[in-house]
Amino acid sequence: MKISRASFLKLLTGTFAALSLFGCRREKSLPKNEHREVSSKPDLSLWQKEIDEARFATPRPESLVMVPRPGIHPKFPDADVRLGMAIDLDLCDSCGKCALACMVENNVPRVNADEARKGRYMHWLELRGGMPVMCAHCGDAPCEKVCPTGAAVASPDGFSSMVYPRCIGTRFCGANCPLHARKFNYTDAAEQGLAAKFNPEVPLRPQGVMEKCSLCIQRLQNARIQAKTFGLEWRGSGVLPACAAACPKHAIIFGNWLDLNSDLVRKTRGRGIYAPKSIAKFLPAVVYLRGKA
Amino acid sequence: MQKRKIPFTILWVILAVCGGGLVVWDLTAFPDYIYENPSTLPFNHEKHGEALGLDCSKCHPGAEAGIRAGMPSKADCMDCHNLPLSDSPENEAFDKALLTAKENPFTFTSLLPSNVVFPHGLHVKSGVSCETCHGSAKEIDAGRRPQVRMQDCLACHQGKRGFPQASTDCARCHR
């Protein structure tokens, strides 16, 4: 077999080009968000202990200012659902059951000693001076404005949602949130054995992803699916987030701000509606009740 | 021209080995491409579905009304296989395999990422058949698994695939 140097090189490059093309012939399916092996029977007292520790890290309550009743979401003027919560501070005795229920419902991991020293707890619902503070689901959310990938995005149901696979971990949203309600996975909690899969419905967040209160979106989705299965229009009824369900004093009221017959609207009538001063001008959907209007 | 010491055939052999290596690497790096039924039971979808006229939801609970579709347990198989069925050698082989099978002989790992919810019931209700994503019984028996890509979800939800338009809000499916 006789072959010139030039044609040999051509054949060589051609073969390698063909082989590399063959290698990428198939479109990969979505990355498997593998259900990671974490303890299925965790010791709940460890989580309770961390909540008690975190109380010391945030000893001061947020200063509150009076706000008007939350209404239509500015980005979705035609929507008839604006989900939100009201936390009755006259009833709340800061027992912390909501914080634990939140962690168990949403598989919120604990943090290691290093992170705890820096105050980087992952708690979606924090007790700041005994006052439960979580993401306020602002209508004019400052976090959504700075997200470069659209991972933090407003939902037409009137809350601020988070798409974990889209998050690339710039932490812009956390820096822009005046309430510091967003929590960043600085470490891999599952690897350190600090995460647990309490709830199979909720994914474990990987390292380098921002997370925050989702208003228990899995419960909202399931309620909507159930209503649709029966052929009904879902307007935010028949469901409670974990914190509201766990509150022994029924101080956390969940509902649809635009449904005048909802629990939320009826129970907040005639009450003083307050919001943390830092986010009061961003039209929050999670507000606090205190005294009479 | 000076005579070459190494014949070109050796070079071609090396190239072929490299190419073969690439193919092997590709198949091992993406093992879902060579899907194997992890169960020892020789189950045949075509014989149960098209021949007997059983619905998918008969063995996959929730496939037509629930959020997730499940896999049948051994007891579910025994519901029918306790009965005197036809005396074909296949049936006898299956009954024998059933005797030694585990309580839950069939497993299926969801192809969806764990942060996505796909309500099977609502999709069936709006006219999407099982075959749309899973393929026909014949294809399933041949080892086909549905390729789940968000662009396919979105194309359908935007109304480009002949089904009614649906919500494209992130928070409807992602959690």
Coordinates of N, CA and C in Angstrom, one line a residue, chain A residues 82-275:
Chain A
R82 N -52.6 35.7 44.4 CA -51.4 36.2 45.0 C -51.3 35.5 46.3
L83 N -50.5 34.5 46.4 CA -50.3 33.7 47.6 C -49.4 34.5 48.6
G84 N -49.8 34.4 49.8 CA -49.0 35.1 50.8 C -49.3 34.6 52.2
M85 N -48.7 35.2 53.2 CA -48.9 34.8 54.6 C -49.0 36.0 55.4
A86 N -49.6 35.9 56.6 CA -49.6 36.9 57.6 C -49.2 36.2 58.9
I87 N -48.3 36.8 59.6 CA -47.8 36.2 60.9 C -48.3 37.1 62.0
D88 N -49.1 36.5 62.9 CA -49.8 37.3 63.9 C -48.8 37.4 65.1
L89 N -48.1 38.5 65.3 CA -47.1 38.6 66.4 C -47.8 38.7 67.7
D90 N -49.1 39.0 67.8 CA -49.8 39.0 69.1 C -50.0 37.6 69.6
L91 N -50.1 36.7 68.7 CA -50.3 35.3 69.1 C -49.0 34.5 69.3
C92 N -48.0 34.9 68.5 CA -46.7 34.2 68.4 C -46.0 34.3 69.7
D93 N -45.6 33.1 70.3 CA -44.8 33.1 71.5 C -43.4 32.6 71.2
S94 N -43.0 32.6 69.9 CA -41.7 32.2 69.4 C -41.2 30.9 70.0
C95 N -42.1 29.8 69.9 CA -41.7 28.5 70.3 C -40.7 27.8 69.4
G96 N -40.7 28.2 68.1 CA -39.8 27.7 67.2 C -40.2 26.4 66.5
K97 N -41.5 26.0 66.7 CA -42.0 24.8 66.0 C -42.1 25.0 64.5
C98 N -42.3 26.3 64.1 CA -42.4 26.6 62.7 C -41.1 26.3 62.0
A99 N -40.0 26.8 62.7 CA -38.7 26.6 62.1 C -38.3 25.2 61.9
L100 N -38.6 24.3 62.9 CA -38.3 22.9 62.7 C -39.2 22.3 61.7
A101 N -40.5 22.6 61.6 CA -41.3 22.1 60.6 C -40.9 22.4 59.2
C102 N -40.4 23.7 59.1 CA -39.9 24.1 57.8 C -38.7 23.3 57.3
M103 N -37.7 23.1 58.3 CA -36.5 22.3 57.9 C -36.9 20.9 57.6
V104 N -37.8 20.3 58.3 CA -38.2 18.9 58.0 C -39.0 18.8 56.7
E105 N -39.8 19.8 56.4 CA -40.6 19.7 55.2 C -39.7 19.9 53.9
N106 N -38.7 20.8 54.0 CA -38.0 21.2 52.9 C -36.6 20.6 52.8
N107 N -36.3 19.6 53.7 CA -35.0 18.9 53.7 C -33.8 20.0 53.9
V108 N -34.1 20.9 54.7 CA -33.0 22.0 54.9 C -31.9 21.3 55.7
P109 N -30.7 21.4 55.2 CA -29.5 20.8 55.9 C -29.0 21.6 57.1
R110 N -28.3 20.9 58.0 CA -27.6 21.7 59.0 C -26.3 22.2 58.5
V111 N -25.5 23.0 59.2 CA -24.2 23.4 58.7 C -23.2 23.0 59.7
N112 N -21.9 22.9 59.2 CA -20.8 22.5 60.1 C -20.4 23.6 61.0
A113 N -19.5 23.3 61.9 CA -19.2 24.3 63.0 C -18.6 25.6 62.4
D114 N -17.8 25.4 61.3 CA -17.1 26.6 60.7 C -18.2 27.6 60.2
E115 N -19.2 27.0 59.4 CA -20.2 27.9 58.9 C -21.1 28.5 60.0
A116 N -21.3 27.7 61.0 CA -22.2 28.2 62.1 C -21.5 29.4 62.8
R117 N -20.2 29.3 62.9 CA -19.5 30.4 63.5 C -19.6 31.7 62.7
K118 N -19.8 31.6 61.4 CA -20.0 32.7 60.5 C -21.4 33.1 60.4
G119 N -22.3 32.4 61.1 CA -23.7 32.7 61.1 C -24.4 32.3 59.8
R120 N -23.8 31.3 59.1 CA -24.3 31.0 57.8 C -25.3 29.8 57.9
Y121 N -26.3 29.9 58.7 CA -27.3 28.8 58.9 C -28.1 28.8 57.6
M122 N -28.6 27.6 57.3 CA -29.4 27.4 56.1 C -30.9 27.6 56.3
H123 N -31.3 27.9 57.6 CA -32.7 28.0 58.0 C -33.5 28.9 57.0
W124 N -34.5 28.3 56.4 CA -35.4 29.2 55.5 C -36.2 30.1 56.4
L125 N -36.6 29.6 57.5 CA -37.4 30.4 58.5 C -36.5 30.6 59.7
E126 N -36.1 31.8 59.9 CA -35.3 32.2 61.0 C -36.1 32.8 62.2
L127 N -35.6 32.6 63.4 CA -36.2 33.3 64.5 C -35.3 34.4 64.9
R128 N -35.6 35.6 64.4 CA -34.8 36.8 64.7 C -35.4 37.5 65.9
G129 N -34.7 37.4 67.1 CA -35.3 37.9 68.3 C -36.7 37.3 68.6
G130 N -36.8 36.1 68.3 CA -38.1 35.4 68.5 C -39.1 35.6 67.4
M131 N -38.8 36.4 66.4 CA -39.8 36.7 65.4 C -39.5 35.9 64.2
P132 N -40.5 35.1 63.7 CA -40.2 34.3 62.5 C -40.0 35.1 61.3
V133 N -38.9 35.0 60.6 CA -38.6 35.8 59.4 C -38.2 34.8 58.3
M134 N -38.9 35.0 57.2 CA -38.6 34.2 56.0 C -38.7 35.1 54.8
C135 N -38.4 34.6 53.6 CA -38.5 35.3 52.4 C -39.9 36.0 52.3
A136 N -40.0 37.3 52.0 CA -41.2 38.0 52.0 C -42.0 37.9 50.7
H137 N -41.4 37.2 49.7 CA -42.0 37.1 48.4 C -42.5 38.4 47.8
C138 N -41.5 39.4 47.7 CA -41.8 40.7 47.3 C -42.4 40.7 45.9
G139 N -43.3 41.6 45.6 CA -43.8 41.8 44.2 C -42.7 42.4 43.3
D140 N -42.0 43.4 43.9 CA -41.0 44.1 43.1 C -39.6 43.6 43.6
A141 N -39.4 42.3 43.5 CA -38.3 41.7 44.2 C -36.9 42.1 43.8
P142 N -36.1 42.6 44.7 CA -34.8 43.0 44.3 C -33.9 41.8 43.9
C143 N -34.2 40.6 44.4 CA -33.3 39.4 44.1 C -33.5 39.0 42.6
E144 N -34.8 39.1 42.1 CA -35.0 38.7 40.8 C -34.4 39.6 39.7
K145 N -34.2 40.9 40.1 CA -33.6 41.9 39.2 C -32.2 41.6 38.9
V146 N -31.4 40.9 39.8 CA -30.0 40.8 39.6 C -29.6 39.4 39.2
C147 N -30.6 38.5 39.1 CA -30.2 37.1 38.8 C -29.8 37.0 37.3
P148 N -28.6 36.6 37.0 CA -28.2 36.6 35.6 C -28.8 35.5 34.8
T149 N -29.3 34.4 35.4 CA -29.7 33.3 34.7 C -31.2 33.1 34.8
G150 N -31.9 33.9 35.5 CA -33.4 33.8 35.7 C -33.7 32.6 36.6
A151 N -32.8 32.2 37.5 CA -33.2 31.2 38.4 C -34.1 31.7 39.5
A152 N -34.0 32.9 39.9 CA -34.9 33.6 40.8 C -35.9 34.3 39.9
V153 N -37.1 33.8 40.0 CA -38.1 34.3 39.0 C -39.5 34.3 39.7
A154 N -40.3 35.4 39.3 CA -41.6 35.5 39.9 C -42.6 34.5 39.2
S155 N -43.4 34.0 40.1 CA -44.4 33.1 39.6 C -45.7 33.8 39.4
P156 N -46.5 33.5 38.4 CA -47.8 34.2 38.2 C -48.8 33.9 39.4
D157 N -48.4 33.0 40.3 CA -49.2 32.8 41.5 C -48.8 33.8 42.6
G158 N -47.9 34.7 42.3 CA -47.6 35.8 43.2 C -46.6 35.6 44.2
F159 N -45.8 34.5 44.0 CA -44.6 34.3 44.9 C -43.4 34.3 44.1
S160 N -42.2 34.3 44.8 CA -41.0 34.4 44.2 C -40.4 33.0 44.2
S161 N -40.2 32.4 43.0 CA -39.7 31.0 43.0 C -38.3 30.9 42.6
M162 N -37.8 29.7 42.8 CA -36.3 29.5 42.6 C -36.2 28.2 41.8
V163 N -35.5 28.2 40.7 CA -35.2 27.1 39.9 C -33.8 26.6 40.1
Y164 N -33.6 25.6 40.9 CA -32.3 25.2 41.4 C -31.3 24.9 40.3
P165 N -31.7 24.1 39.3 CA -30.7 23.7 38.2 C -30.2 25.0 37.4
R166 N -31.0 26.0 37.4 CA -30.6 27.2 36.7 C -29.5 28.0 37.5
C167 N -29.5 27.9 38.8 CA -28.7 28.7 39.6 C -27.2 28.4 39.4
I168 N -26.4 29.4 39.1 CA -25.0 29.1 38.9 C -24.2 29.7 40.1
G169 N -24.8 30.1 41.1 CA -24.2 30.5 42.4 C -23.4 31.8 42.3
T170 N -24.0 32.8 41.7 CA -23.3 34.1 41.7 C -23.5 34.8 43.0
R171 N -24.5 34.5 43.7 CA -24.9 35.0 45.0 C -25.3 36.5 44.9
F172 N -25.6 37.0 43.7 CA -26.0 38.4 43.6 C -27.3 38.6 44.3
C173 N -28.2 37.6 44.2 CA -29.6 37.7 44.8 C -29.5 37.8 46.3
G174 N -28.6 37.0 46.9 CA -28.4 37.1 48.3 C -27.9 38.4 48.8
A175 N -26.9 39.0 47.9 CA -26.4 40.3 48.3 C -27.4 41.4 48.1
N176 N -28.4 41.2 47.3 CA -29.3 42.3 47.0 C -30.6 42.1 47.8
C177 N -30.7 41.1 48.6 CA -31.9 40.9 49.5 C -31.7 41.7 50.8
P178 N -32.4 42.8 51.0 CA -32.2 43.5 52.2 C -32.6 42.7 53.5
L179 N -33.4 41.7 53.3 CA -33.8 40.9 54.5 C -32.9 39.8 54.8
H180 N -31.9 39.5 53.9 CA -31.0 38.4 54.1 C -31.8 37.1 54.2
A181 N -32.8 36.9 53.4 CA -33.6 35.7 53.6 C -33.1 34.6 52.7
R182 N -32.1 34.9 51.8 CA -31.6 33.8 50.9 C -30.4 33.2 51.5
K183 N -30.4 31.8 51.3 CA -29.3 31.0 52.0 C -28.5 30.3 50.9
F184 N -27.2 30.4 51.0 CA -26.3 29.8 50.0 C -25.7 28.6 50.5
N185 N -25.6 27.5 49.7 CA -25.0 26.3 50.0 C -23.5 26.4 49.8
Y186 N -22.8 26.9 50.9 CA -21.4 27.1 50.7 C -20.7 25.7 50.7
T187 N -21.2 24.7 51.4 CA -20.6 23.4 51.5 C -21.6 22.4 51.0
D188 N -21.1 21.2 50.8 CA -21.9 20.1 50.4 C -22.4 19.4 51.6
A189 N -23.6 19.7 52.0 CA -24.2 19.2 53.3 C -24.4 17.7 53.2
A190 N -24.8 17.2 52.1 CA -25.0 15.7 52.0 C -23.7 14.9 52.2
E191 N -22.6 15.5 51.7 CA -21.3 14.8 51.8 C -20.9 14.8 53.2
Q192 N -21.2 15.8 54.0 CA -20.7 15.9 55.4 C -21.7 15.2 56.3
G193 N -22.8 14.6 55.8 CA -23.8 13.9 56.6 C -24.7 14.8 57.4
L194 N -24.8 16.1 56.9 CA -25.6 17.1 57.6 C -27.0 17.2 57.0
A195 N -27.2 16.6 55.9 CA -28.5 16.7 55.2 C -29.2 15.4 55.5
A196 N -30.5 15.5 55.3 CA -31.4 14.4 55.5 C -32.6 14.5 54.5
K197 N -33.0 13.4 54.0 CA -34.2 13.4 53.1 C -35.4 13.1 54.0
F198 N -35.9 14.2 54.7 CA -37.1 14.0 55.4 C -38.3 13.8 54.5
N199 N -38.3 14.6 53.4 CA -39.5 14.6 52.6 C -39.0 14.3 51.1
P200 N -39.5 13.1 50.6 CA -39.1 12.7 49.3 C -39.6 13.6 48.2
E201 N -40.5 14.5 48.5 CA -41.1 15.4 47.4 C -40.1 16.5 47.1
V202 N -39.2 16.8 48.0 CA -38.3 18.0 47.8 C -36.9 17.5 47.5
P203 N -36.3 18.1 46.5 CA -34.9 17.7 46.1 C -33.9 18.3 47.1
L204 N -32.8 17.6 47.2 CA -31.7 18.1 48.0 C -30.9 19.1 47.1
R205 N -30.6 20.3 47.6 CA -29.9 21.3 46.8 C -28.4 21.0 46.9
P206 N -27.8 21.0 45.7 CA -26.3 20.8 45.7 C -25.5 21.9 46.1
Q207 N -24.2 21.7 46.3 CA -23.3 22.8 46.7 C -23.3 23.9 45.6
G208 N -23.3 25.2 46.0 CA -23.2 26.2 45.1 C -24.5 26.7 44.6
V209 N -25.6 26.4 45.3 CA -26.9 26.8 44.8 C -27.6 27.6 45.9
M210 N -28.3 28.7 45.5 CA -29.0 29.5 46.5 C -30.3 28.9 46.8
E211 N -30.8 29.1 48.0 CA -32.1 28.6 48.3 C -32.8 29.5 49.3
K212 N -34.1 29.4 49.4 CA -34.9 30.2 50.3 C -36.3 29.7 50.4
C213 N -37.1 30.3 51.3 CA -38.4 29.9 51.5 C -39.2 29.9 50.2
S214 N -39.8 28.7 49.9 CA -40.5 28.6 48.6 C -42.0 28.6 48.8
L215 N -42.5 29.0 50.0 CA -43.9 28.9 50.4 C -44.4 27.5 50.3
C216 N -43.5 26.5 50.5 CA -43.8 25.1 50.4 C -44.4 24.8 49.0
I217 N -43.6 25.1 48.0 CA -44.2 25.0 46.6 C -44.6 23.6 46.3
Q218 N -44.0 22.6 46.9 CA -44.5 21.2 46.5 C -45.9 21.0 47.0
R219 N -46.3 21.6 48.1 CA -47.6 21.5 48.6 C -48.6 22.3 47.7
L220 N -48.2 23.4 47.3 CA -49.0 24.2 46.4 C -49.2 23.5 45.1
Q221 N -48.2 22.9 44.5 CA -48.3 22.2 43.2 C -49.2 21.0 43.4
N222 N -49.0 20.3 44.5 CA -49.8 19.1 44.7 C -51.3 19.5 44.8
A223 N -51.6 20.6 45.5 CA -52.9 21.0 45.7 C -53.6 21.4 44.4
R224 N -52.8 22.1 43.6 CA -53.3 22.5 42.3 C -53.5 21.3 41.4
I225 N -52.6 20.3 41.4 CA -52.8 19.1 40.6 C -54.1 18.4 41.0
Q226 N -54.2 18.3 42.4 CA -55.4 17.6 42.9 C -56.7 18.3 42.4
A227 N -56.7 19.6 42.5 CA -57.9 20.4 42.1 C -58.2 20.2 40.7
K228 N -57.1 20.2 39.9 CA -57.3 20.1 38.4 C -57.8 18.7 38.1
T229 N -57.3 17.7 38.8 CA -57.8 16.3 38.6 C -59.3 16.2 38.7
F230 N -59.8 17.0 39.7 CA -61.3 17.0 39.9 C -61.9 18.0 39.0
G231 N -61.2 18.6 38.1 CA -61.7 19.6 37.2 C -62.1 20.9 37.8
L232 N -61.4 21.3 38.9 CA -61.7 22.6 39.6 C -60.6 23.6 39.3
E233 N -61.0 24.8 39.4 CA -60.0 25.9 39.3 C -59.4 26.1 40.7
W234 N -58.1 26.1 40.8 CA -57.4 26.3 42.1 C -57.1 27.7 42.3
R235 N -57.6 28.2 43.4 CA -57.3 29.6 43.8 C -56.6 29.7 45.1
G236 N -55.8 28.7 45.5 CA -55.0 28.8 46.7 C -55.7 28.3 48.0
S237 N -56.8 27.5 47.8 CA -57.4 27.0 49.0 C -57.0 25.6 49.3
G238 N -57.3 25.1 50.5 CA -57.1 23.7 50.8 C -55.7 23.3 51.0
V239 N -54.8 24.3 51.3 CA -53.4 23.9 51.5 C -52.8 24.8 52.5
L240 N -51.8 24.3 53.3 CA -51.1 25.1 54.3 C -49.6 24.8 54.1
P241 N -48.7 25.8 54.2 CA -47.3 25.5 54.3 C -47.0 24.9 55.6
A242 N -45.8 24.3 55.7 CA -45.5 23.5 56.8 C -45.5 24.3 58.1
C243 N -45.0 25.5 58.0 CA -44.9 26.4 59.2 C -46.3 26.7 59.8
A244 N -47.2 27.0 58.8 CA -48.5 27.4 59.3 C -49.2 26.2 59.9
A245 N -49.0 25.0 59.3 CA -49.6 23.8 59.8 C -49.1 23.4 61.2
A246 N -47.8 23.8 61.4 CA -47.2 23.3 62.7 C -47.4 24.3 63.8
C247 N -47.9 25.5 63.5 CA -48.0 26.5 64.6 C -49.1 26.2 65.5
P248 N -48.8 25.9 66.8 CA -49.8 25.5 67.8 C -50.8 26.6 68.1
K249 N -50.4 27.9 67.8 CA -51.3 29.0 68.1 C -52.0 29.5 66.9
H250 N -51.8 28.9 65.8 CA -52.4 29.3 64.5 C -52.1 30.8 64.2
A251 N -50.8 31.1 64.5 CA -50.4 32.5 64.3 C -50.0 32.8 62.9
I252 N -49.7 31.7 62.1 CA -49.3 31.9 60.7 C -50.5 31.6 59.8
I253 N -50.9 32.6 59.1 CA -52.1 32.4 58.3 C -51.7 32.5 56.8
F254 N -52.1 31.4 56.1 CA -51.7 31.4 54.7 C -53.0 31.5 53.8
G255 N -52.8 32.1 52.6 CA -53.9 32.2 51.7 C -53.7 33.1 50.5
N256 N -54.7 33.4 49.8 CA -54.7 34.2 48.6 C -55.1 35.6 48.9
W257 N -54.2 36.5 48.7 CA -54.6 37.9 49.0 C -55.7 38.5 48.1
L258 N -55.9 37.9 47.0 CA -56.9 38.4 46.0 C -58.2 37.7 46.2
D259 N -58.3 36.7 47.0 CA -59.6 36.0 47.3 C -60.2 36.6 48.5
L260 N -61.3 37.3 48.4 CA -61.8 38.1 49.5 C -62.4 37.1 50.6
N261 N -62.7 35.9 50.2 CA -63.3 34.9 51.2 C -62.2 34.1 51.8
S262 N -60.9 34.3 51.5 CA -59.9 33.4 52.0 C -59.7 33.8 53.5
D263 N -59.2 32.7 54.2 CA -58.8 32.9 55.6 C -57.9 34.1 55.9
L264 N -57.0 34.3 55.0 CA -56.0 35.3 55.1 C -56.6 36.7 55.1
V265 N -57.5 36.9 54.1 CA -58.1 38.3 54.0 C -59.1 38.5 55.2
R266 N -59.8 37.5 55.6 CA -60.8 37.7 56.6 C -60.1 37.9 58.0
K267 N -59.0 37.2 58.2 CA -58.4 37.3 59.5 C -57.5 38.6 59.6
T268 N -57.1 39.2 58.5 CA -56.3 40.4 58.5 C -57.1 41.6 58.5
R269 N -58.4 41.5 58.3 CA -59.3 42.6 58.3 C -59.3 43.4 59.6
G270 N -59.1 44.7 59.6 CA -59.1 45.4 60.8 C -57.8 45.3 61.7
R271 N -56.8 44.6 61.2 CA -55.6 44.5 61.9 C -54.5 45.4 61.4
G272 N -53.5 45.7 62.2 CA -52.4 46.5 61.7 C -51.5 45.6 60.9
I273 N -51.2 45.9 59.6 CA -50.4 45.1 58.8 C -49.0 45.8 58.7
Y274 N -48.0 45.0 59.1 CA -46.6 45.5 59.1 C -45.7 44.7 58.2
A275 N -44.6 45.3 57.8 CA -43.6 44.5 57.1 C -42.2 45.0 57.6

